[in-house]
PDB file of C-alpha atoms and ligand atoms in Angstrom:
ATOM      1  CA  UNK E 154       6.169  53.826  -4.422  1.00 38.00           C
ATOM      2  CA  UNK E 155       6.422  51.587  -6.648  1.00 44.00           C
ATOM      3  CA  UNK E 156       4.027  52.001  -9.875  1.00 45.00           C
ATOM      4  CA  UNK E 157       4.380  48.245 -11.858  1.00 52.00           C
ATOM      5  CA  UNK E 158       2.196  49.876 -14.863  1.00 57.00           C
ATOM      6  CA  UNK E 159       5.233  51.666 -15.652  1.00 72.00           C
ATOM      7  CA  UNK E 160       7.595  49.234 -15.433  1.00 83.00           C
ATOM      8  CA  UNK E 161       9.677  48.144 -18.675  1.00 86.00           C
ATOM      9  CA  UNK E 162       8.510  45.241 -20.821  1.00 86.00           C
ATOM     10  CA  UNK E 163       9.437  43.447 -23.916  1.00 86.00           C
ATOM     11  CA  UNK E 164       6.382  45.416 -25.395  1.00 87.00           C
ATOM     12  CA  UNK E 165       8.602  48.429 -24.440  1.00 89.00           C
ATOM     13  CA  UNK E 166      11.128  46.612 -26.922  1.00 90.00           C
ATOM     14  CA  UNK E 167      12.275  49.311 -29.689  1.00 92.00           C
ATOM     15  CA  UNK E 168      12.185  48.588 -33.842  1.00 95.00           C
ATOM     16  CA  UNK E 169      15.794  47.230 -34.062  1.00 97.00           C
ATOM     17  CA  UNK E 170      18.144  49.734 -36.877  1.00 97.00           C
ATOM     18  CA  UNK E 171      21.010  48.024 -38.084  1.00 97.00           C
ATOM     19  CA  UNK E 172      24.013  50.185 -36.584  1.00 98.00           C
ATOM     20  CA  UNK E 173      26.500  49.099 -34.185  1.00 98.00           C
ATOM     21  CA  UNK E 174      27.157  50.515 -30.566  1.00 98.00           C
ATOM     22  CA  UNK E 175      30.934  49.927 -30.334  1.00 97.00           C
ATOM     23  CA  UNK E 176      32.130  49.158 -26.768  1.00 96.00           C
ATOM     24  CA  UNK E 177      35.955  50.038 -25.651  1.00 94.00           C
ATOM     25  CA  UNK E 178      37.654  47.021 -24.883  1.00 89.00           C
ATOM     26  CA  UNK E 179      38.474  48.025 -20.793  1.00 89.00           C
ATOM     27  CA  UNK E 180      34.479  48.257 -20.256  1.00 94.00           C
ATOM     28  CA  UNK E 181      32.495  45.790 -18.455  1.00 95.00           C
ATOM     29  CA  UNK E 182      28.673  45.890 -18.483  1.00 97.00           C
ATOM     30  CA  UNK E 183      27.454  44.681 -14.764  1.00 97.00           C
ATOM     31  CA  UNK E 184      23.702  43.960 -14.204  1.00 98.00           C
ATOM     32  CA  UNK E 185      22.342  41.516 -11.067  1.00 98.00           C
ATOM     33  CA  UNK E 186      18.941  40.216 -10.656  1.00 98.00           C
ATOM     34  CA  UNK E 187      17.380  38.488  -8.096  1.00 98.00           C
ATOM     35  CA  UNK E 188      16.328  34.659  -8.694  1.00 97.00           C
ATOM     36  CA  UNK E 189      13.481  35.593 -10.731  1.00 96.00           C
ATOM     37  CA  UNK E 190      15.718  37.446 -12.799  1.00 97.00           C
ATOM     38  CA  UNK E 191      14.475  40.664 -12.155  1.00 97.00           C
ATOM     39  CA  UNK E 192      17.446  43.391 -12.387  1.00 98.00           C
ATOM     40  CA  UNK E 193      18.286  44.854  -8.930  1.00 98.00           C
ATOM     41  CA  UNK E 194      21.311  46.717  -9.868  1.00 98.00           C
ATOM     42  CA  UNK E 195      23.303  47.728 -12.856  1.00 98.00           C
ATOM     43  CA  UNK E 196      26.306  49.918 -13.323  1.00 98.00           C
ATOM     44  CA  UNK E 197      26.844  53.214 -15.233  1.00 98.00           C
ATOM     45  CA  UNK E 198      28.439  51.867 -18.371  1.00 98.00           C
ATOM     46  CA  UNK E 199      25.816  49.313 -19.188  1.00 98.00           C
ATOM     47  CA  UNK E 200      22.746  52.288 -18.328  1.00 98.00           C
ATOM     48  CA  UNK E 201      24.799  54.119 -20.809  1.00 98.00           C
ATOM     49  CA  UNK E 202      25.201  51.725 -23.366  1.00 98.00           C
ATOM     50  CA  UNK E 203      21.855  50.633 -23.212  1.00 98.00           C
ATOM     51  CA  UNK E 204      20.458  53.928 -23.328  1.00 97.00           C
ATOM     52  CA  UNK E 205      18.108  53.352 -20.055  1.00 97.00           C
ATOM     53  CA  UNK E 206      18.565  54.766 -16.866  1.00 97.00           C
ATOM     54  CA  UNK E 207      19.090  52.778 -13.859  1.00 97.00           C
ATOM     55  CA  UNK E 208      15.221  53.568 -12.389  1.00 96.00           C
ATOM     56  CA  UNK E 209      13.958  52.184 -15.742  1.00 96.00           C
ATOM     57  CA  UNK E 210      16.004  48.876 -15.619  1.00 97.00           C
ATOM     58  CA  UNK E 211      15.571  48.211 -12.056  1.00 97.00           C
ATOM     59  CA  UNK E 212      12.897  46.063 -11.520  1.00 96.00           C
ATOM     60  CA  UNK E 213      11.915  45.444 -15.249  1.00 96.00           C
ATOM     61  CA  UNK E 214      13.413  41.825 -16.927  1.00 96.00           C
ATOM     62  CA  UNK E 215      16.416  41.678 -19.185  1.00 96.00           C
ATOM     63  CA  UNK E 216      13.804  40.770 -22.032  1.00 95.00           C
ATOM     64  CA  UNK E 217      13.434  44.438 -22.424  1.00 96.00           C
ATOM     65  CA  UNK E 218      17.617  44.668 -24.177  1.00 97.00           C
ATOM     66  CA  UNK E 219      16.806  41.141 -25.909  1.00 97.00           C
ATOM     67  CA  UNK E 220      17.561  41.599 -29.557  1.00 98.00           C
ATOM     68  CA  UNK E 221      15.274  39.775 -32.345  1.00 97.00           C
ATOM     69  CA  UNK E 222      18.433  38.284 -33.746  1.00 98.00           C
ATOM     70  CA  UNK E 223      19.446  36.200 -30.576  1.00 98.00           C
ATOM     71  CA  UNK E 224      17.522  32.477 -30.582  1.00 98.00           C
ATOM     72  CA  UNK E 225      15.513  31.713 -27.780  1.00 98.00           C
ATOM     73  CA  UNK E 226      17.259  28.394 -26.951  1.00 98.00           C
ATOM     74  CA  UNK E 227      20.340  30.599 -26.063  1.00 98.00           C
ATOM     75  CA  UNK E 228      18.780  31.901 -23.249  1.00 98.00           C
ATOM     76  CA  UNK E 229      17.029  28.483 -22.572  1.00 98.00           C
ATOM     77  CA  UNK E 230      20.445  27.413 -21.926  1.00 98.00           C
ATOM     78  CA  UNK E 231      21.470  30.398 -19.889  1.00 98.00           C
ATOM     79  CA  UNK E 232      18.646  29.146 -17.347  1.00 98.00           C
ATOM     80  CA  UNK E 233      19.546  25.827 -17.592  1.00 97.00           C
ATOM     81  CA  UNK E 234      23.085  26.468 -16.038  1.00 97.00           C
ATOM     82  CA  UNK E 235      22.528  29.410 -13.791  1.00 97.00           C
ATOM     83  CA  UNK E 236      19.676  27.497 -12.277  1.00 96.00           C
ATOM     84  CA  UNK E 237      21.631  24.126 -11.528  1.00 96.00           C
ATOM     85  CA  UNK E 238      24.205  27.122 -10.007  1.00 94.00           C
ATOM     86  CA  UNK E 239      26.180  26.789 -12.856  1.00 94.00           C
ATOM     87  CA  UNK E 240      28.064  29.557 -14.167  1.00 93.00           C
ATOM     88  CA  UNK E 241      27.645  29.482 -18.254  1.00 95.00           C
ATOM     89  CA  UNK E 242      29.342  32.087 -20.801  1.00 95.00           C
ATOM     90  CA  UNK E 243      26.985  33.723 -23.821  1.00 97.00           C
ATOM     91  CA  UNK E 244      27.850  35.240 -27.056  1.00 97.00           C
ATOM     92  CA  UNK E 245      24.922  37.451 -26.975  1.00 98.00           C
ATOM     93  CA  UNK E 246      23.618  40.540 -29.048  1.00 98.00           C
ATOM     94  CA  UNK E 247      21.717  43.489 -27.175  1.00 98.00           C
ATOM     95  CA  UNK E 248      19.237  45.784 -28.472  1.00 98.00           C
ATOM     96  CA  UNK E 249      19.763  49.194 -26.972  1.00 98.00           C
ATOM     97  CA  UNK E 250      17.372  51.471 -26.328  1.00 97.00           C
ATOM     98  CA  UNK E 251      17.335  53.496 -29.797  1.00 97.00           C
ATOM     99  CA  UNK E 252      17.110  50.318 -31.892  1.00 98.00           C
ATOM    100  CA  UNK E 253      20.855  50.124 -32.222  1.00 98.00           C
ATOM    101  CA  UNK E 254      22.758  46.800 -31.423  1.00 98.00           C
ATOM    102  CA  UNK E 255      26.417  45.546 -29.137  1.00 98.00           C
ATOM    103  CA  UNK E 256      27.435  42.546 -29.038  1.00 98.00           C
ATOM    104  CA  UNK E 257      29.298  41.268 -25.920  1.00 96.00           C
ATOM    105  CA  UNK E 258      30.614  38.135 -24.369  1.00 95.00           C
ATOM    106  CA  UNK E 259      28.373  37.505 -21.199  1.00 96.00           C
ATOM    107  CA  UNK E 260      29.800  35.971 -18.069  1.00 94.00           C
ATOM    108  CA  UNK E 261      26.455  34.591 -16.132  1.00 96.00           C
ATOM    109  CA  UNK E 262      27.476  33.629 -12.633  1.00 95.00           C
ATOM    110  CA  UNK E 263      25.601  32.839  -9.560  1.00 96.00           C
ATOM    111  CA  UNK E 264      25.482  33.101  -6.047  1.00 96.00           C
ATOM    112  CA  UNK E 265      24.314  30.919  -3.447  1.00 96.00           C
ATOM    113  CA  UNK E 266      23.793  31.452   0.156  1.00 96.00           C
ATOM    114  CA  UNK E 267      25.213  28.404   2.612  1.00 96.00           C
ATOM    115  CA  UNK E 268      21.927  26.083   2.144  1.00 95.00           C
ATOM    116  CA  UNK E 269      23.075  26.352  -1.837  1.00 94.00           C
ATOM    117  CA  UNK E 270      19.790  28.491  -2.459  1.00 96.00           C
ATOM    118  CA  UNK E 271      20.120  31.265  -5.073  1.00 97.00           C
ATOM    119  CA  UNK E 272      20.724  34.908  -3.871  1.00 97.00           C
ATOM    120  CA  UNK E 273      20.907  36.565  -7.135  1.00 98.00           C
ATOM    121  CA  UNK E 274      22.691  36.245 -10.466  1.00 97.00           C
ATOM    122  CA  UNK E 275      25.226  38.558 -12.166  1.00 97.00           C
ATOM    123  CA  UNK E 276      25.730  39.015 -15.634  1.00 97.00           C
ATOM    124  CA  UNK E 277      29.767  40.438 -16.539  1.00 96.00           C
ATOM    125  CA  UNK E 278      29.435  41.416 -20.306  1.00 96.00           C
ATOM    126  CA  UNK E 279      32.646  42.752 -22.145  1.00 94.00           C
ATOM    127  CA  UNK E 280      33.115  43.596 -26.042  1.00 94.00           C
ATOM    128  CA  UNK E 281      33.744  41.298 -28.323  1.00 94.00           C
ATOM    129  CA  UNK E 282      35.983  41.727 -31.808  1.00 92.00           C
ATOM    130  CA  UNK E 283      33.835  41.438 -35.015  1.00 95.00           C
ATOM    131  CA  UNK E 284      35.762  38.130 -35.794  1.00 94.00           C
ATOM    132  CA  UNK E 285      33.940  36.521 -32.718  1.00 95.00           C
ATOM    133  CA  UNK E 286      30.853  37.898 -34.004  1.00 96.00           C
ATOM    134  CA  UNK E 287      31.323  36.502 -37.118  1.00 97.00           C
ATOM    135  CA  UNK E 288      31.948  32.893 -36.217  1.00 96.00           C
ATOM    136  CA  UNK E 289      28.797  32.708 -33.746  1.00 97.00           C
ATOM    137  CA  UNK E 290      26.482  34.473 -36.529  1.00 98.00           C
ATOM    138  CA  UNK E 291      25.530  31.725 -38.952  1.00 98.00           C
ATOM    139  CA  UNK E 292      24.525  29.685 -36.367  1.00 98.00           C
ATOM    140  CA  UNK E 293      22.282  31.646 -34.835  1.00 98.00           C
ATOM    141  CA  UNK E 294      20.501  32.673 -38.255  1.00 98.00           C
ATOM    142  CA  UNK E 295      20.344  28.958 -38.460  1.00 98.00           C
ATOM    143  CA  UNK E 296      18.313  28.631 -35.202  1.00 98.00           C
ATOM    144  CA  UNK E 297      16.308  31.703 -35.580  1.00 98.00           C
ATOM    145  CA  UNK E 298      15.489  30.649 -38.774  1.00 98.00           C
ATOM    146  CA  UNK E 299      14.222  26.842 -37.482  1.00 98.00           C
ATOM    147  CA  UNK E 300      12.302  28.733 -34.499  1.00 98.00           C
ATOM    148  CA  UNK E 301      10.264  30.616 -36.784  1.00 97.00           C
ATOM    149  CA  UNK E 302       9.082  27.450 -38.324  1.00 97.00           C
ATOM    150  CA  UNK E 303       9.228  25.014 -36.181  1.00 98.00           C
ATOM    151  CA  UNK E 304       9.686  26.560 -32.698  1.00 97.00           C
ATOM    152  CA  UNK E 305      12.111  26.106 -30.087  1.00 98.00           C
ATOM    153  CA  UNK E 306      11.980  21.996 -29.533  1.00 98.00           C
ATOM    154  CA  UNK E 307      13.201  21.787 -32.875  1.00 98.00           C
ATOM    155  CA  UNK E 308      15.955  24.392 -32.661  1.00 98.00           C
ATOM    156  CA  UNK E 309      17.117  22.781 -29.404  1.00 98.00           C
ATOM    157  CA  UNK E 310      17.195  19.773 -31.216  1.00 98.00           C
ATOM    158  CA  UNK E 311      19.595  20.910 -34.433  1.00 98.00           C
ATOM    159  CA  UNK E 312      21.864  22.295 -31.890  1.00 98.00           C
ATOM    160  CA  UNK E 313      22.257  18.904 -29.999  1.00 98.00           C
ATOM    161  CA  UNK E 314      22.874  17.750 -33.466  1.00 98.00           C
ATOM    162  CA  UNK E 315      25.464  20.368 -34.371  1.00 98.00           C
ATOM    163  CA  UNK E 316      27.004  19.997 -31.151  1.00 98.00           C
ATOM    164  CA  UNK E 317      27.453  16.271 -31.509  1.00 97.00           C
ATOM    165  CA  UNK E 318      29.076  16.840 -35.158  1.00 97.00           C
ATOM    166  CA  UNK E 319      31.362  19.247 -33.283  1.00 95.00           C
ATOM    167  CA  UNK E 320      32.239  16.360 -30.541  1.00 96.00           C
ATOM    168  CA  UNK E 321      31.772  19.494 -28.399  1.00 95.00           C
ATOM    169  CA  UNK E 322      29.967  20.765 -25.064  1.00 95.00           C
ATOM    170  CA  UNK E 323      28.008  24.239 -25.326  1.00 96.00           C
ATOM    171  CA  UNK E 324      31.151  25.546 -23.076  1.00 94.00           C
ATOM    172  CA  UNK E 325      33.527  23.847 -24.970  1.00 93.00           C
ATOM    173  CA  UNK E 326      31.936  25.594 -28.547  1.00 95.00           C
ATOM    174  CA  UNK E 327      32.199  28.937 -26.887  1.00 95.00           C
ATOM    175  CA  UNK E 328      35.659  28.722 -25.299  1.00 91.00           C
ATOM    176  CA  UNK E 329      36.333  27.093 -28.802  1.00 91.00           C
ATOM    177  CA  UNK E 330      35.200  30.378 -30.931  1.00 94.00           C
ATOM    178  CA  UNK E 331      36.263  32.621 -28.483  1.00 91.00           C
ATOM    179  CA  UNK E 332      39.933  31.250 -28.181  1.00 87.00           C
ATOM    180  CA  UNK E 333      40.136  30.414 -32.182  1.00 89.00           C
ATOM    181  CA  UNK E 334      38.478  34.136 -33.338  1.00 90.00           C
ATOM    182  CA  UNK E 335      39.727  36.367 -30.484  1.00 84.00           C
ATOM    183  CA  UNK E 336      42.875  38.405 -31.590  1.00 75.00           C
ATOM    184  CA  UNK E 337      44.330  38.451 -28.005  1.00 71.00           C
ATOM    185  CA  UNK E 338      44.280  34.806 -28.044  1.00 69.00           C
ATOM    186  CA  UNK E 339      46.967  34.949 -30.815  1.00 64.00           C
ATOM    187  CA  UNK E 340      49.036  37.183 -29.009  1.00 61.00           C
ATOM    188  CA  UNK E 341      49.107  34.963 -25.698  1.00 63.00           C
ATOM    189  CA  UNK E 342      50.356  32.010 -27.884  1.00 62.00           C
ATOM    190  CA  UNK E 343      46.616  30.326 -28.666  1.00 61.00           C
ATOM    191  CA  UNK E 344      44.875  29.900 -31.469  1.00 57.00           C
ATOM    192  CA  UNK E 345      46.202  27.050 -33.073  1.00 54.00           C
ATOM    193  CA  UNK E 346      45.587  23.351 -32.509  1.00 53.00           C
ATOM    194  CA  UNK E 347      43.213  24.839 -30.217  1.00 57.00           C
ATOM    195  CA  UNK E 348      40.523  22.028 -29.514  1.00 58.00           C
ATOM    196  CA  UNK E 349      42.801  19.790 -28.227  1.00 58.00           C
ATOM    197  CA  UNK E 350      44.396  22.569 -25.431  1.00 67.00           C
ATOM    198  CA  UNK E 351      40.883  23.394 -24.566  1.00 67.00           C
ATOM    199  CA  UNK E 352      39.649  19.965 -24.235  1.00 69.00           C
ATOM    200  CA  UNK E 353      43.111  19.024 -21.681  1.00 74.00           C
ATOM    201  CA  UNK E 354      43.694  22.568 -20.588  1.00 75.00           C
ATOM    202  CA  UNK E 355      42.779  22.660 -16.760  1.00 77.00           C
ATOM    203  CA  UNK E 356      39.796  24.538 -15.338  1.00 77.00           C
ATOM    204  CA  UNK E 357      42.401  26.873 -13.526  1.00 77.00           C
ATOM    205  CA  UNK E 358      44.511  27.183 -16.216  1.00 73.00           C
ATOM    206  CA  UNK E 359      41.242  28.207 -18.693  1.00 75.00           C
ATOM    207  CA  UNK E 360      40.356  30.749 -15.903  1.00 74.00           C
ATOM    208  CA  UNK E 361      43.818  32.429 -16.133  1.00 73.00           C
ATOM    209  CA  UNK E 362      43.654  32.367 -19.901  1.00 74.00           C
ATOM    210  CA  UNK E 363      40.042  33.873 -20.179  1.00 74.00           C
ATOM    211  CA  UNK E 364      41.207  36.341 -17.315  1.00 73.00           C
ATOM    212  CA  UNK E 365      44.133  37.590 -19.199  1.00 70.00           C
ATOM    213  CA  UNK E 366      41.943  37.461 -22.781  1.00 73.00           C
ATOM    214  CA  UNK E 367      38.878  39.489 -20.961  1.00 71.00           C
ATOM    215  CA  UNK E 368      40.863  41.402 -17.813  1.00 65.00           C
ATOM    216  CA  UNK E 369      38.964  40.111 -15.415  1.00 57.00           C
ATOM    217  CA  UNK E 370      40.865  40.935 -11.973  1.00 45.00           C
TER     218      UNK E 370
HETATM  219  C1  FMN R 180      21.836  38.061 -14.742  1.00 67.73           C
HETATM  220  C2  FMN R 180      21.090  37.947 -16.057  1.00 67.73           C
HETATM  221  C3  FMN R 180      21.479  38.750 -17.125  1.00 67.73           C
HETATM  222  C4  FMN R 180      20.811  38.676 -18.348  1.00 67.73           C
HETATM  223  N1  FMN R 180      21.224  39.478 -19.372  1.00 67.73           N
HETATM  224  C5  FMN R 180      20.572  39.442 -20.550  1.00 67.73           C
HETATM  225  C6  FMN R 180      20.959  40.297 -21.610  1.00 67.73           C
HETATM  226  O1  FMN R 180      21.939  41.046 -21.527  1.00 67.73           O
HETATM  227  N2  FMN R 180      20.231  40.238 -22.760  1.00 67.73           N
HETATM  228  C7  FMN R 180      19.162  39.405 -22.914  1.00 67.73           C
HETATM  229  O2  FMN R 180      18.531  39.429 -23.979  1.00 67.73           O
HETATM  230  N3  FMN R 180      18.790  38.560 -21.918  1.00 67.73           N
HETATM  231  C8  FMN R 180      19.471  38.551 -20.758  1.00 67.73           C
HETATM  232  N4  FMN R 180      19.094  37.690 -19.746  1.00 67.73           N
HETATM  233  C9  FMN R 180      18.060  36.668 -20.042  1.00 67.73           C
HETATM  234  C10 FMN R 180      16.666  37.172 -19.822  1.00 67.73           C
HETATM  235  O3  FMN R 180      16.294  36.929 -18.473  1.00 67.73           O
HETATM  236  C11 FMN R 180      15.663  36.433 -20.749  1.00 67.73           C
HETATM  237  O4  FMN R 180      15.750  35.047 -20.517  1.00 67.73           O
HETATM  238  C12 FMN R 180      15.909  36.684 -22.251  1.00 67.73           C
HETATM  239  O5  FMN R 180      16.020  38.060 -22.516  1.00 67.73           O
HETATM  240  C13 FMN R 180      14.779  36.094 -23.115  1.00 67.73           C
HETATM  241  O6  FMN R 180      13.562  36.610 -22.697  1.00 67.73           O
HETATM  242  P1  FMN R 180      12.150  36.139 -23.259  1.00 67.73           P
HETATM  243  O7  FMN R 180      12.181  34.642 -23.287  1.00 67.73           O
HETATM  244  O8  FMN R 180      11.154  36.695 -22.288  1.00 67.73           O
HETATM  245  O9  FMN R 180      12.030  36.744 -24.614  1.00 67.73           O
HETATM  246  C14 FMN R 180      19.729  37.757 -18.505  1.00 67.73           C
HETATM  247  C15 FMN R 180      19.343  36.941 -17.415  1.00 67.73           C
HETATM  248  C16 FMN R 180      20.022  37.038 -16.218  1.00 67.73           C
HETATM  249  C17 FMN R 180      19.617  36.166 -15.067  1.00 67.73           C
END
């Protein structure tokens, strides 16, 4: 039976401690939801990083692992894409269930049956290296910051801005950080002059490269 009293909200949402939940690099934390974005399955490694068990996270929202620190236009533009069956990458800190934080690189990708309507959406999140972090956290303190303010219009609206300044897409600014800051990148002969590979590099040959940063098989 199925008792919707108890299921997990962001009320549920614990006081957020400032200690890090550090991820090995091979991991990948799986969840799927169905078009409302309620979570239908998960794996074992993201119950266990997140500190819930599968029964709790099944059929509760992913608002329940959202951290205080992560803007709300981020996941504004999460819906955007994965709605328009887009598939969208997120830098994106979790709260876990004991207040502690992980941050991870979230691969958002959706599937469609054959009359292109939405069967469910999975999320793919693997660890990121604290220099990724780093280059992704100012400008989220600067939107959180303006959304406590002035709300989320005005956020949306500074990172237009930014983006414009950049000359860059959302995609583009997070294959940008993630190529510049991650260490592998180095190693597989990126990292410098990067804008301009990313901007000409093809979408197959950006697949391979985030495949071999991220081992996705
Ligand atoms: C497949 C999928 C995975 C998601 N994973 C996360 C996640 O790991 N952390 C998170 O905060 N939100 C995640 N979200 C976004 C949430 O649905 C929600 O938009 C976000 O937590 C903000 O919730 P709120 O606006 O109710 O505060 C995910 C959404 C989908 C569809």
């Amino acid at each position: 039976m199925t008792n919707s009293d108890s299921r997990l909200t962001k009320k549920d949402r614990p006081t957020p401690i400032d200690q890090e939940i550090l991820i090995p690099d091979e991991e990948v934390l799986i969840s799927v939801t169905d078009p409302k974005g309620i979570i239908t399955e998960v794996n074992d490694v993201f119950c266990e990083v997140a500190g819930y068990s599968t029964e709790e996270l099944v059929g509760a929202s992913h608002n329940v692992i959202r951290h205080p620190d992560m803007p709300k236009v981020m996941f504004k533009i999460v819906w955007e894409h994965i709605k328009d069956r887009e598939n969208v990458m997120a830098l994106v800190k979790n709260l876990a269930k004991d207040g502690r934080y992980y941050w991870i690189l979230t691969d958002f990708v959706t599937k469609v049956n054959a009359s292109r309507q939405v069967v469910n959406y999975t999320a793919y999140r693997r660890p990121i290296c604290k220099d990724v972090q780093n280059a992704i956290i100012p400008l989220y303190k600067a939107l959180n910051a303006i959304e406590d303010v002035a709300g989320m219009e005005t956020s949306e609206k500074f990172l237009n801005e930014y983006l414009e300044n950049k000359g860059m897409t959302y995609d583009e600014m997070i294959e940008d950080i993630i190529v510049k800051h991650c260490k592998k990148a180095a190693v597989l002969g990126f990292g410098n002059n990067t804008e301009d590979d990313m901007k000409t590099m093809s979408p197959e040959k950006k697949q391979s490269l985030f495949n071999k940063l991220f081992g996705i098989k």
